[in-house]
Amino acid sequence: MDEQIQYGACNLCEAICGLEFRIRDGHVVSIRGDERDPLSRGHICPKAVALQDLHEDPDRLRKPQKRVGDQWLEVSWDEALDEVADRLAEVARQHGGSAVAGYLGNPSVHNWGIMTHSSALFAPLKTRSRYSATSVDQLPHQLVSYWLYGHQLLVNVPDIDRSQFILMLGANPMASNGSLWTVPDFRKRLKAMQARGGRLVLIDPRRTETAEVADVHHFIRPGADAALLLALLQVIFEERLAQPGRLAGFTDGLDEAAALVAPFTPERAAAVSGIDAETIRSLARELAAAKAAAVYGRMGVSTQAHGTLCQWAIAMLNIVTGNLDREGGMMFPHPAMDLIKGAGSRPGHYGAWKSRVRGLPEFGGELPVAALAEEILTPGDGQLRALITIAGNPVLSTPNGRQLETALGRLDFMVSIDCYRNETTRFADFILPPTGGLEHDHYDIIFHHFAMRNTAKYSPPLFARPAGALHDWEIFVALGRRLRARLQPHARKPLMQRLAAKLKDEFMMRLPPHRMLDHALRNGPYGKRSSHKLSLKKLRAVPEGIDLGPLQAELPARLCNKTRRIQCLNDELRAELRRYDTVLATQQGEAPRDGELWLIGRRHVRSNNSWMHNAQRLVKGKPRHQLFMHTQDLAVRNLRDGQIVRVVSRVGRIDVEVQATEDIMRGVVSLPHGWGHARPGVQQRIAREHAGQSVNDLTDERELDLLSGNAALNGVPVTVLAQPLETPHAA
Ligand SMILES: Nc1nc2c(c(=O)[nH]1)N[C@H]1C(S)=C(S)[C@@H](COP(=O)(O)OP(=O)(O)OC[C@H]3O[C@@H](n4cnc5c(=O)[nH]c(N)nc54)[C@H](O)[C@@H]3O)O[C@H]1N2
Ligand SMILES: Nc1nc2c(c(=O)[nH]1)N[C@H]1C(S)=C(S)[C@@H](COP(=O)(O)OP(=O)(O)OC[C@H]3O[C@@H](n4cnc5c(=O)[nH]c(N)nc54)[C@H](O)[C@@H]3O)O[C@H]1N2
Ligand code: SF4
Ligand SMILES: [Mo]
């Protein structure tokens, strides 16, 4: 048969790289970067080939699975869907809908059907127990966007193609390919900036792959970024370098912010951060003087004890230097399918209810996932009894995974919509596997909101789905319909209203994602009222994607606050600034205590969270899950490079191989997350051979960013010891 060429986009990470697939006899023969893609311009990373590996993986589930004791039986879709709906409805009827929790994992935001249709499943349950990977990730960004600009998705990104200076904290785009910043081919764009005389300054406790290409790299003690960022602001105000320019015309609270940050001097920041006061002062001056500058911080500054304060200070730095909404500064993307000004926009809300056990605030309808286990384990009214996980692996991804395992074992019922039997889904009563990534179409609903250029692209499915297989969204609809029938939400309304509601439900549920896209495109910013006249038909005709141009200044029109003004402060932020003042007054600049070390995470370009270790082409070569530790920290403990060490935290301990390095700050150790596949019942043969240990057996569910409830996964105090002779803690 002839070779066919088809175009699409990679949905594995946030970079949305354009791909060219060559297909022969129904098999992928090559996957390459598509140079005509207006966003990625031919860039890809080694993970792109994993799309084929995932597609062909014999361990990937293709039929519904039912667990009976330790046995897994393949069952029909009808049997599975009926029984899952029966069991969920039973819990909801007995204990209320909120006794059924939902957890949405990271691939949910990379799979548009999950975005468009998850409400079909959750609405009939009326549950307030919603959790997701957001609260082990970017929650502080969303909270700050909501508070300052009025919408949780109104995020701004470095306009790198026109920047002259980037101050980056706690991000490693050379490995991650960018996050809350869709920036395919970061390296080439950075080189171009440097060729224009621009500079990248990076703040990270590890000398990372990004540090290698930065102009300047400073080590920082984990968790000390808030002190540094507030000190930068303090210097800018004190030395009268603030130049908000046109932003001043629609920004409230600048003077008060200046007064509130006044106590946070560079000297205080130096004492906790390990960066000296003079360096902080000159960094502030360089930032203030730069023509087009962007301050950007990601995972490292979000998943730490003062994540929201960090993100607030970053936003303030961009505002007071006049770089927000300026070309080459931090700009707001404007996607073709616009969830900010589009129909059904959800700006967010905060603290409308609290978690039952610890009283943590909801954000945008979700509770912090660090509280999931305790909500299952703690008896009483409102205790969680059932769980639905979708595209997630919280046992490996959320703090204190062992506690969550205990909790999952106690549920009355659990169902997982997932393609693998992994560390989490092995606890489910049913696993419902959706079609694979190459068997459904795709449009990136989420990440165009964070992209450094406005573009649009539709990827048709590469292969027809196998007979009987269901897409994620179809599973939601099938379950949602059954749940509605069992829970009869409209029962008390008059007949005509009931019929109308039912028709509306049916209509919405039957509307496939591509129809919703077409509608959103036509009515969106580049639709029928613009010169682009975007529609699905138009996207189909241009398979490499359509360029909608560089980011434009959007403020104040794009603000979603009622006042249409940036709101720099609110009571929560004021209180947090006061609280942080006391924290600094009591904190010592030393390593935690008694020879403790700070544990941080890391990512590698050949690995993706917890679920891509079953692709031989990605895991081959030397292991990538060792504990990194400074040579001198090893020496003072009489430990050797390559030996198995025991790492102990408040919540647990693991035994791992240690790797000596000079590329990490003294007092800091680093372990990547997403490993630990040797747990019983995991059906991923290759991953089990490259098991590693889970860093989240060490991270602490009690350590949070107080404002948002985001997990403080970085800066966890641990001790590292020689491994005792006996090896307890078999998985
Ligand atoms: N210590 C520490 N912990 C961390 C992090 C860290 O840096 N340090 N990072 C955190 C971050 S940023 C994130 S986002 C989380 C990720 O944490 P999670 O989202 O909980 O975990 P993933 O590893 O992304 O799990 C993805 C699951 O989705 C399934 N899947 C993949 N594609 C699909 C699909 O299309 N449909 C369905 N139904 N299932 C699919 C896979 O089989 C896999 O089981 O981890 C967090 N945990
Ligand atoms: N290859 C690959 N790409 C990915 C992923 C993946 O697993 N693999 N995951 C995707 C996901 S879900 C996400 S959210 C993004 C994350 O994207 P990034 O945030 O760019 O990636 P990380 O590697 O988590 O970078 C966090 C950095 O923060 C540093 N850090 C840790 N603690 C601190 C601290 O206290 N202060 C400072 N200043 N820095 C600190 C770490 O050393 C690390 O270099 O990546 C996405 N892309
Ligand atoms: S950087 Fe790699 S994983 Fe991310 S979208 Fe591009 S090819 Fe896919
Ligand atoms: Mo993430």
Coordinates of C-alpha atoms in Angstrom, one line a residue, residues 147-668:
W147 CA -7.9 38.1 41.9
L148 CA -5.9 40.6 39.8
Y149 CA -7.5 40.3 36.3
G150 CA -10.9 38.7 37.1
H151 CA -10.5 35.4 35.4
Q152 CA -8.7 32.2 36.3
L153 CA -7.6 31.6 32.7
L154 CA -6.5 35.2 32.0
V155 CA -2.8 34.2 32.3
N156 CA 0.1 36.2 30.7
V157 CA 3.2 34.7 29.2
P158 CA 6.7 36.0 28.2
D159 CA 6.5 37.4 24.7
I160 CA 9.9 35.8 24.1
D161 CA 10.2 36.6 20.4
R162 CA 10.2 40.3 21.2
S163 CA 11.8 40.3 24.7
Q164 CA 15.1 41.7 25.8
F165 CA 15.2 40.3 29.3
I166 CA 13.6 37.3 31.1
L167 CA 13.8 36.7 34.8
M168 CA 12.7 33.1 35.3
L169 CA 12.2 31.3 38.6
G170 CA 11.5 27.6 39.2
A171 CA 11.0 26.6 35.6
N172 CA 12.9 24.3 33.3
P173 CA 11.6 24.7 29.8
M174 CA 14.6 22.9 28.3
A175 CA 13.1 19.8 29.9
S176 CA 9.4 20.6 30.2
N177 CA 9.1 22.5 26.9
G178 CA 7.3 25.2 28.8
S179 CA 4.4 25.3 31.1
L180 CA 1.6 27.9 31.4
W181 CA 3.7 29.1 28.6
T182 CA 3.2 27.2 25.3
V183 CA 6.6 27.9 23.8
P184 CA 7.7 25.1 21.4
D185 CA 11.3 25.4 20.5
F186 CA 12.2 27.5 23.6
R187 CA 15.9 27.0 22.8
K188 CA 15.8 28.6 19.4
R189 CA 13.7 31.5 20.6
L190 CA 16.0 32.1 23.5
K191 CA 19.0 32.0 21.2
A192 CA 17.4 34.6 19.0
M193 CA 16.7 36.8 22.0
Q194 CA 20.3 36.4 23.1
A195 CA 21.5 37.3 19.6
R196 CA 19.5 40.5 19.9
G197 CA 21.5 41.3 23.1
G198 CA 18.7 40.0 25.4
R199 CA 19.5 38.1 28.7
L200 CA 17.9 35.2 30.6
V201 CA 18.5 35.2 34.4
L202 CA 17.4 32.0 36.1
I203 CA 16.7 31.3 39.7
D204 CA 16.8 27.6 40.6
P205 CA 18.2 25.4 43.4
R206 CA 19.6 23.1 40.7
R207 CA 21.9 24.0 37.8
T208 CA 19.4 22.7 35.3
E209 CA 19.3 22.2 31.5
T210 CA 17.8 25.7 31.3
A211 CA 20.6 27.0 33.5
E212 CA 23.1 25.7 30.9
V213 CA 21.6 28.0 28.3
A214 CA 20.8 31.0 30.6
D215 CA 23.1 34.0 30.8
V216 CA 23.1 34.0 34.6
H217 CA 22.0 31.4 37.1
H218 CA 21.6 31.9 40.8
F219 CA 21.0 29.1 43.3
I220 CA 18.2 29.7 45.7
R221 CA 17.3 27.9 48.9
P222 CA 14.0 26.0 48.1
G223 CA 11.0 27.9 49.3
A224 CA 12.8 31.3 49.6
D225 CA 11.5 32.9 46.4
A226 CA 8.8 35.0 48.0
A227 CA 11.5 36.8 50.0
L228 CA 13.5 37.4 46.9
L229 CA 10.6 38.6 44.8
L230 CA 9.3 40.9 47.5
A231 CA 12.8 42.3 47.9
L232 CA 13.0 43.0 44.2
L233 CA 9.7 44.9 44.5
Q234 CA 10.9 46.7 47.6
V235 CA 14.1 47.9 45.7
I236 CA 12.0 49.1 42.7
F237 CA 9.7 51.1 44.9
E238 CA 12.4 52.4 47.3
E239 CA 14.7 53.5 44.5
R240 CA 11.8 55.0 42.6
L241 CA 12.3 52.8 39.6
A242 CA 8.6 51.9 39.2
Q243 CA 7.2 52.9 35.8
P244 CA 3.9 51.3 35.3
G245 CA 3.1 53.7 32.4
R246 CA -0.3 53.3 30.9
L247 CA -1.1 50.5 33.4
A248 CA -1.4 53.1 36.1
G249 CA -4.5 54.3 34.5
F250 CA -6.4 51.1 35.3
T251 CA -4.6 49.6 38.2
D252 CA -5.8 49.9 41.9
G253 CA -3.6 49.5 44.9
L254 CA -0.1 50.3 43.7
D255 CA 0.7 52.7 46.5
E256 CA -0.6 50.4 49.1
A257 CA 1.4 47.5 47.6
A258 CA 4.5 49.7 47.9
A259 CA 3.8 50.3 51.6
L260 CA 3.1 46.6 52.2
V261 CA 6.4 45.4 50.6
A262 CA 8.5 48.0 52.3
P263 CA 9.6 45.7 55.2
F264 CA 10.9 43.1 52.8
T265 CA 14.5 44.3 52.3
P266 CA 17.2 42.6 50.2
E267 CA 19.1 41.9 53.5
R268 CA 16.2 39.9 54.8
A269 CA 15.9 38.0 51.5
A270 CA 19.6 37.3 51.5
A271 CA 19.4 35.7 54.9
V272 CA 16.9 33.1 53.8
S273 CA 17.6 32.7 50.1
G274 CA 21.4 32.4 49.8
I275 CA 21.5 35.3 47.2
D276 CA 23.3 38.3 48.6
A277 CA 21.7 41.7 49.0
E278 CA 23.8 43.5 46.4
T279 CA 23.0 40.9 43.8
I280 CA 19.3 41.3 44.5
R281 CA 19.6 45.1 44.2
S282 CA 21.4 44.9 40.9
L283 CA 18.9 42.4 39.6
A284 CA 16.1 44.8 40.5
R285 CA 17.8 47.6 38.7
E286 CA 18.5 45.5 35.6
L287 CA 14.9 44.4 35.5
A288 CA 13.6 48.0 35.9
A289 CA 16.0 49.3 33.2
A290 CA 15.3 46.6 30.6
K291 CA 13.3 47.8 27.5
A292 CA 11.1 44.7 27.2
A293 CA 11.2 42.4 30.1
A294 CA 9.3 39.5 31.5
V295 CA 9.3 37.9 35.0
Y296 CA 8.0 34.3 34.8
G297 CA 7.8 31.6 37.5
R298 CA 6.5 28.1 37.2
M299 CA 6.3 24.8 39.2
G300 CA 9.3 25.5 41.4
V301 CA 7.6 28.7 42.7
S302 CA 4.0 27.4 42.7
T303 CA 4.4 24.2 44.5
Q304 CA 6.0 25.6 47.6
A305 CA 4.9 27.0 50.9
H306 CA 4.2 30.6 49.6
G307 CA 3.3 29.8 46.0
T308 CA 0.5 32.3 45.8
L309 CA 2.6 35.1 47.3
C310 CA 5.3 34.2 44.7
Q311 CA 2.9 34.4 41.8
W312 CA 1.5 37.7 43.2
A313 CA 4.9 39.2 43.5
I314 CA 5.8 38.1 40.0
A315 CA 2.6 39.7 38.7
M316 CA 3.4 42.9 40.6
L317 CA 6.9 43.1 39.2
N318 CA 5.5 42.9 35.7
I319 CA 3.0 45.6 36.5
V320 CA 5.3 48.1 38.3
T321 CA 7.9 47.8 35.6
G322 CA 5.2 48.5 33.0
N323 CA 6.0 45.2 31.3
L324 CA 2.5 43.7 31.6
D325 CA 0.6 43.8 28.3
R326 CA 3.6 45.3 26.6
E327 CA 5.3 43.8 23.5
G328 CA 8.3 41.8 24.6
G329 CA 7.0 41.7 28.2
M330 CA 4.3 39.5 29.7
M331 CA 1.3 39.4 27.3
F332 CA -2.1 37.9 27.2
P333 CA -2.8 35.3 24.5
H334 CA -6.1 35.5 22.7
P335 CA -7.2 32.1 21.5
A336 CA -9.6 31.3 18.7
M337 CA -11.8 29.2 21.0
D338 CA -11.9 31.7 23.8
L339 CA -12.9 30.3 27.2
I340 CA -12.5 33.8 28.8
K341 CA -15.0 35.8 26.9
G342 CA -16.8 32.9 25.3
A343 CA -20.2 31.4 26.2
G344 CA -20.2 29.6 29.6
S345 CA -17.0 31.3 30.7
R346 CA -16.1 30.3 34.3
P347 CA -14.0 33.2 35.8
G348 CA -13.6 31.3 39.1
H349 CA -14.6 31.7 42.8
Y350 CA -12.7 31.2 46.0
G351 CA -13.7 29.9 49.4
A352 CA -17.4 29.4 48.5
W353 CA -17.0 26.2 50.6
K354 CA -14.3 24.5 52.6
S355 CA -13.0 21.0 52.8
R356 CA -14.7 19.1 55.6
V357 CA -11.7 17.9 57.7
R358 CA -9.1 20.7 57.4
G359 CA -11.3 23.6 56.2
L360 CA -9.3 24.3 53.1
P361 CA -10.9 26.7 50.6
E362 CA -12.3 25.5 47.3
F363 CA -11.2 27.3 44.2
G364 CA -13.3 27.3 41.0
G365 CA -15.3 24.4 42.4
E366 CA -12.3 22.2 43.3
L367 CA -10.8 21.3 46.7
P368 CA -7.0 20.8 47.2
V369 CA -6.1 17.2 46.4
A370 CA -3.7 17.1 49.4
A371 CA -7.0 16.7 51.4
L372 CA -8.4 13.8 49.4
A373 CA -7.1 11.0 51.5
E374 CA -8.2 12.5 54.8
E375 CA -11.7 13.1 53.4
I376 CA -11.9 9.4 52.7
L377 CA -10.3 8.2 55.9
T378 CA -12.0 10.5 58.4
P379 CA -15.4 9.1 59.5
G380 CA -18.4 11.4 59.9
D381 CA -21.1 13.2 58.0
G382 CA -19.8 14.0 54.5
Q383 CA -17.1 11.3 54.4
L384 CA -16.1 10.3 50.9
R385 CA -17.3 6.9 49.9
A386 CA -16.7 6.6 46.2
L387 CA -14.2 8.0 43.7
I388 CA -14.1 8.5 40.0
T389 CA -10.6 9.1 38.6
I390 CA -10.1 10.3 35.1
A391 CA -6.7 10.4 33.4
G392 CA -4.8 10.6 36.6
N393 CA -2.5 8.8 38.9
P394 CA -2.8 10.6 42.3
V395 CA -1.0 7.7 44.2
L396 CA 2.2 8.8 42.4
S397 CA 1.4 12.4 41.8
T398 CA 0.0 13.8 45.1
P399 CA 1.6 14.2 48.5
N400 CA 1.8 11.2 50.8
G401 CA 0.8 8.6 48.2
R402 CA 1.0 5.8 50.7
Q403 CA -1.8 7.5 52.8
L404 CA -3.9 7.8 49.6
E405 CA -3.3 4.1 48.9
T406 CA -4.7 3.2 52.3
A407 CA -7.7 5.5 51.7
L408 CA -8.4 4.0 48.2
G409 CA -8.5 0.6 49.8
R410 CA -11.3 1.7 52.1
L411 CA -13.7 3.2 49.5
D412 CA -17.0 1.6 48.9
F413 CA -16.6 2.0 45.2
M414 CA -14.0 3.3 42.7
V415 CA -14.1 3.6 38.9
S416 CA -11.2 4.8 36.8
I417 CA -11.5 6.1 33.2
D418 CA -7.9 5.4 32.1
C419 CA -5.9 3.5 29.5
Y420 CA -3.7 1.7 32.0
R421 CA -3.9 -0.3 35.2
N422 CA -1.4 1.8 37.1
E423 CA -0.6 2.5 40.8
T424 CA -3.9 4.3 41.3
T425 CA -6.3 2.5 39.0
R426 CA -5.4 -0.9 40.4
F427 CA -7.6 0.0 43.4
A428 CA -10.6 0.6 41.1
D429 CA -13.6 -1.7 40.9
F430 CA -13.8 -0.9 37.2
I431 CA -11.4 0.6 34.7
L432 CA -13.1 2.0 31.7
P433 CA -10.5 2.6 28.9
P434 CA -11.1 5.3 26.3
T435 CA -9.9 5.3 22.7
G436 CA -6.2 6.1 22.3
G437 CA -4.8 9.5 21.4
L438 CA -4.4 8.6 17.7
E439 CA -8.0 7.3 17.5
H440 CA -9.8 10.6 18.2
D441 CA -9.6 14.1 16.8
H442 CA -8.1 17.0 18.8
Y443 CA -8.1 20.7 19.2
D444 CA -6.2 22.3 22.0
I445 CA -8.9 24.0 24.0
I446 CA -6.7 24.9 26.9
F447 CA -3.1 25.6 25.9
H448 CA -3.8 28.2 23.3
H449 CA -4.7 30.3 26.3
F450 CA -1.1 30.2 27.4
A451 CA 0.6 30.3 24.0
M452 CA 3.3 32.8 23.0
R453 CA 1.6 33.2 19.6
N454 CA -2.0 33.1 18.5
T455 CA -2.6 30.1 16.2
A456 CA -5.3 27.5 15.6
K457 CA -5.1 23.9 14.4
Y458 CA -7.4 20.9 14.2
S459 CA -6.0 17.4 14.2
P460 CA -8.3 14.7 12.7
P461 CA -8.0 11.2 14.1
L462 CA -5.1 9.2 12.5
F463 CA -6.8 5.8 12.8
A464 CA -10.4 4.7 13.0
R465 CA -11.2 3.5 16.4
P466 CA -11.7 -0.3 17.0
A467 CA -15.3 -1.5 16.9
G468 CA -17.1 -0.8 20.1
A469 CA -14.5 1.5 21.5
L470 CA -15.7 4.7 23.2
H471 CA -14.0 8.1 23.4
D472 CA -13.6 9.6 26.9
W473 CA -16.5 12.0 26.3
E474 CA -18.8 9.2 25.1
I475 CA -18.0 7.3 28.3
F476 CA -19.1 10.4 30.3
V477 CA -22.2 10.7 28.3
A478 CA -23.1 7.0 28.6
L479 CA -22.5 7.1 32.4
G480 CA -24.2 10.5 32.8
R481 CA -27.3 9.3 31.1
R482 CA -27.5 6.3 33.3
L483 CA -26.9 8.3 36.4
R484 CA -29.7 10.8 35.4
A485 CA -32.1 7.9 35.0
R486 CA -31.2 6.6 38.4
L487 CA -31.1 9.8 40.3
Q488 CA -34.0 11.6 38.5
P489 CA -32.8 15.2 38.9
H490 CA -35.9 16.6 37.2
A491 CA -38.4 14.4 39.0
R492 CA -40.0 17.2 41.1
K493 CA -40.5 19.6 38.1
P494 CA -43.7 19.7 36.0
L495 CA -43.9 17.3 33.0
M496 CA -43.2 19.9 30.3
Q497 CA -40.2 21.4 32.2
R498 CA -38.9 17.9 32.7
L499 CA -39.2 17.1 29.0
A500 CA -37.5 20.4 28.1
A501 CA -34.7 19.8 30.5
K502 CA -34.2 16.2 29.2
L503 CA -34.1 17.4 25.6
K504 CA -31.5 20.0 26.5
D505 CA -29.4 17.5 28.4
E506 CA -29.6 15.1 25.4
F507 CA -28.7 17.8 23.0
M508 CA -25.7 19.0 24.9
M509 CA -24.6 15.4 25.5
R510 CA -24.9 14.4 21.9
L511 CA -23.0 17.4 20.6
P512 CA -19.5 16.1 19.8
P513 CA -16.5 18.3 20.6
H514 CA -15.9 19.2 17.0
R515 CA -19.4 20.7 16.7
M516 CA -18.8 22.8 19.8
L517 CA -15.5 23.9 18.3
D518 CA -17.1 24.9 15.1
H519 CA -19.6 27.0 17.0
A520 CA -17.0 28.6 19.2
L521 CA -14.7 29.4 16.3
R522 CA -17.5 31.0 14.2
N523 CA -18.6 33.1 17.2
G524 CA -15.1 33.7 18.6
P525 CA -12.6 36.6 18.1
Y526 CA -11.5 35.3 14.7
G527 CA -14.9 34.2 13.5
K528 CA -17.6 35.5 11.3
R529 CA -17.2 39.0 12.5
S530 CA -13.5 39.1 11.7
S531 CA -11.4 39.0 8.6
H532 CA -10.2 35.4 9.4
K533 CA -13.7 33.9 9.3
L534 CA -12.5 30.8 11.2
S535 CA -14.6 27.7 11.2
L536 CA -13.9 24.0 11.5
K537 CA -14.1 23.7 7.7
K538 CA -11.4 26.4 7.4
L539 CA -9.2 24.6 9.9
R540 CA -9.6 21.3 8.1
A541 CA -8.5 22.9 4.9
V542 CA -5.2 24.1 6.5
P543 CA -3.9 21.0 8.3
E544 CA -0.7 22.6 9.4
G545 CA -2.6 25.2 11.4
I546 CA -3.5 28.9 10.9
D547 CA -1.4 31.7 12.1
L548 CA -3.3 34.5 13.9
G549 CA -0.3 36.6 14.6
P550 CA 1.8 37.7 17.5
L551 CA 0.2 38.6 20.8
Q552 CA -1.4 42.0 21.0
A553 CA -1.9 44.5 23.9
E554 CA -5.3 43.6 25.3
L555 CA -5.8 45.7 28.5
P556 CA -7.9 47.0 29.9
A557 CA -10.6 45.6 27.5
R558 CA -9.7 42.0 28.3
L559 CA -9.9 42.4 32.1
C560 CA -12.9 40.5 33.6
N561 CA -13.2 42.3 36.9
K562 CA -16.4 44.2 37.3
T563 CA -14.4 47.4 37.6
R564 CA -12.3 46.6 34.4
R565 CA -9.3 47.5 36.5
I566 CA -6.4 45.5 37.8
Q567 CA -6.9 44.8 41.5
C568 CA -3.5 44.5 43.1
L569 CA -4.7 43.6 46.6
N570 CA -7.4 42.0 48.6
D571 CA -7.8 41.1 52.2
E572 CA -6.3 37.6 51.7
L573 CA -3.2 39.0 50.1
R574 CA -2.8 41.7 52.7
A575 CA -3.0 39.1 55.5
E576 CA -0.6 36.8 53.7
L577 CA 2.0 39.6 53.4
R578 CA 1.7 40.2 57.2
R579 CA 2.0 36.5 57.9
Y580 CA 5.1 36.3 55.7
D581 CA 6.7 39.1 57.6
T582 CA 6.4 37.0 60.8
V583 CA 7.6 33.9 58.9
L584 CA 10.8 35.7 57.9
A585 CA 11.3 37.1 61.3
T586 CA 11.5 33.6 62.8
Q587 CA 13.1 31.7 59.9
Q588 CA 16.8 30.8 60.0
G589 CA 18.9 31.0 56.9
E590 CA 20.3 27.5 57.6
A591 CA 19.4 24.2 56.2
P592 CA 16.2 22.9 57.9
R593 CA 17.5 21.3 61.1
D594 CA 20.0 18.6 62.4
G595 CA 21.5 17.9 59.1
E596 CA 18.2 17.8 57.2
L597 CA 18.2 18.5 53.5
W598 CA 15.5 20.1 51.3
L599 CA 14.0 17.8 48.7
I600 CA 12.9 19.2 45.4
G601 CA 11.6 17.6 42.2
R602 CA 12.8 17.6 38.6
R603 CA 11.7 16.7 35.1
H604 CA 13.4 15.1 32.2
V605 CA 12.7 15.6 28.5
R606 CA 12.3 11.8 28.0
S607 CA 9.8 11.3 30.8
N608 CA 6.3 12.6 31.3
N609 CA 4.7 12.6 34.8
S610 CA 3.8 9.1 35.8
W611 CA 2.5 7.5 32.7
M612 CA 5.0 7.3 29.9
H613 CA 7.6 4.9 31.4
N614 CA 6.1 1.9 29.4
A615 CA 7.7 3.1 26.2
Q616 CA 11.0 1.3 25.7
R617 CA 12.3 4.0 23.4
L618 CA 11.9 6.6 26.2
V619 CA 13.2 4.7 29.2
K620 CA 16.2 3.0 27.6
G621 CA 19.7 4.0 28.6
K622 CA 20.8 4.9 32.1
P623 CA 18.2 5.3 34.8
R624 CA 16.9 8.8 35.3
H625 CA 15.3 8.5 38.7
Q626 CA 18.3 8.7 41.1
L627 CA 18.5 11.1 44.0
F628 CA 20.8 14.0 43.1
M629 CA 22.9 15.2 46.0
H630 CA 25.8 17.5 46.3
T631 CA 29.2 15.8 46.4
Q632 CA 30.1 17.5 49.7
D633 CA 26.7 16.6 51.3
L634 CA 27.5 13.0 50.5
A635 CA 31.0 13.3 51.9
V636 CA 30.0 14.7 55.2
R637 CA 27.7 11.7 55.6
N638 CA 30.3 9.2 54.5
L639 CA 28.1 8.3 51.6
R640 CA 29.3 7.3 48.1
D641 CA 28.1 8.1 44.7
G642 CA 26.0 5.2 43.3
Q643 CA 25.1 3.7 46.7
I644 CA 21.5 3.0 47.8
V645 CA 20.6 5.5 50.4
R646 CA 17.5 5.8 52.7
V647 CA 15.6 9.1 52.4
V648 CA 13.3 9.8 55.3
S649 CA 10.6 12.5 55.8
R650 CA 7.8 13.1 58.2
V651 CA 5.5 10.8 56.2
G652 CA 7.6 8.0 54.9
R653 CA 10.9 6.7 53.7
I654 CA 12.3 5.2 50.5
D655 CA 15.6 3.6 49.4
V656 CA 17.1 5.0 46.2
E657 CA 20.4 5.2 44.4
V658 CA 22.2 8.4 45.0
Q659 CA 24.1 10.3 42.3
A660 CA 26.8 12.8 43.3
T661 CA 26.7 16.1 41.5
E662 CA 28.0 19.7 41.8
D663 CA 25.0 21.0 39.9
I664 CA 22.8 21.3 42.9
M665 CA 22.9 23.7 45.8
R666 CA 24.4 22.4 49.0
G667 CA 21.7 21.3 51.4
V668 CA 19.3 20.3 48.5

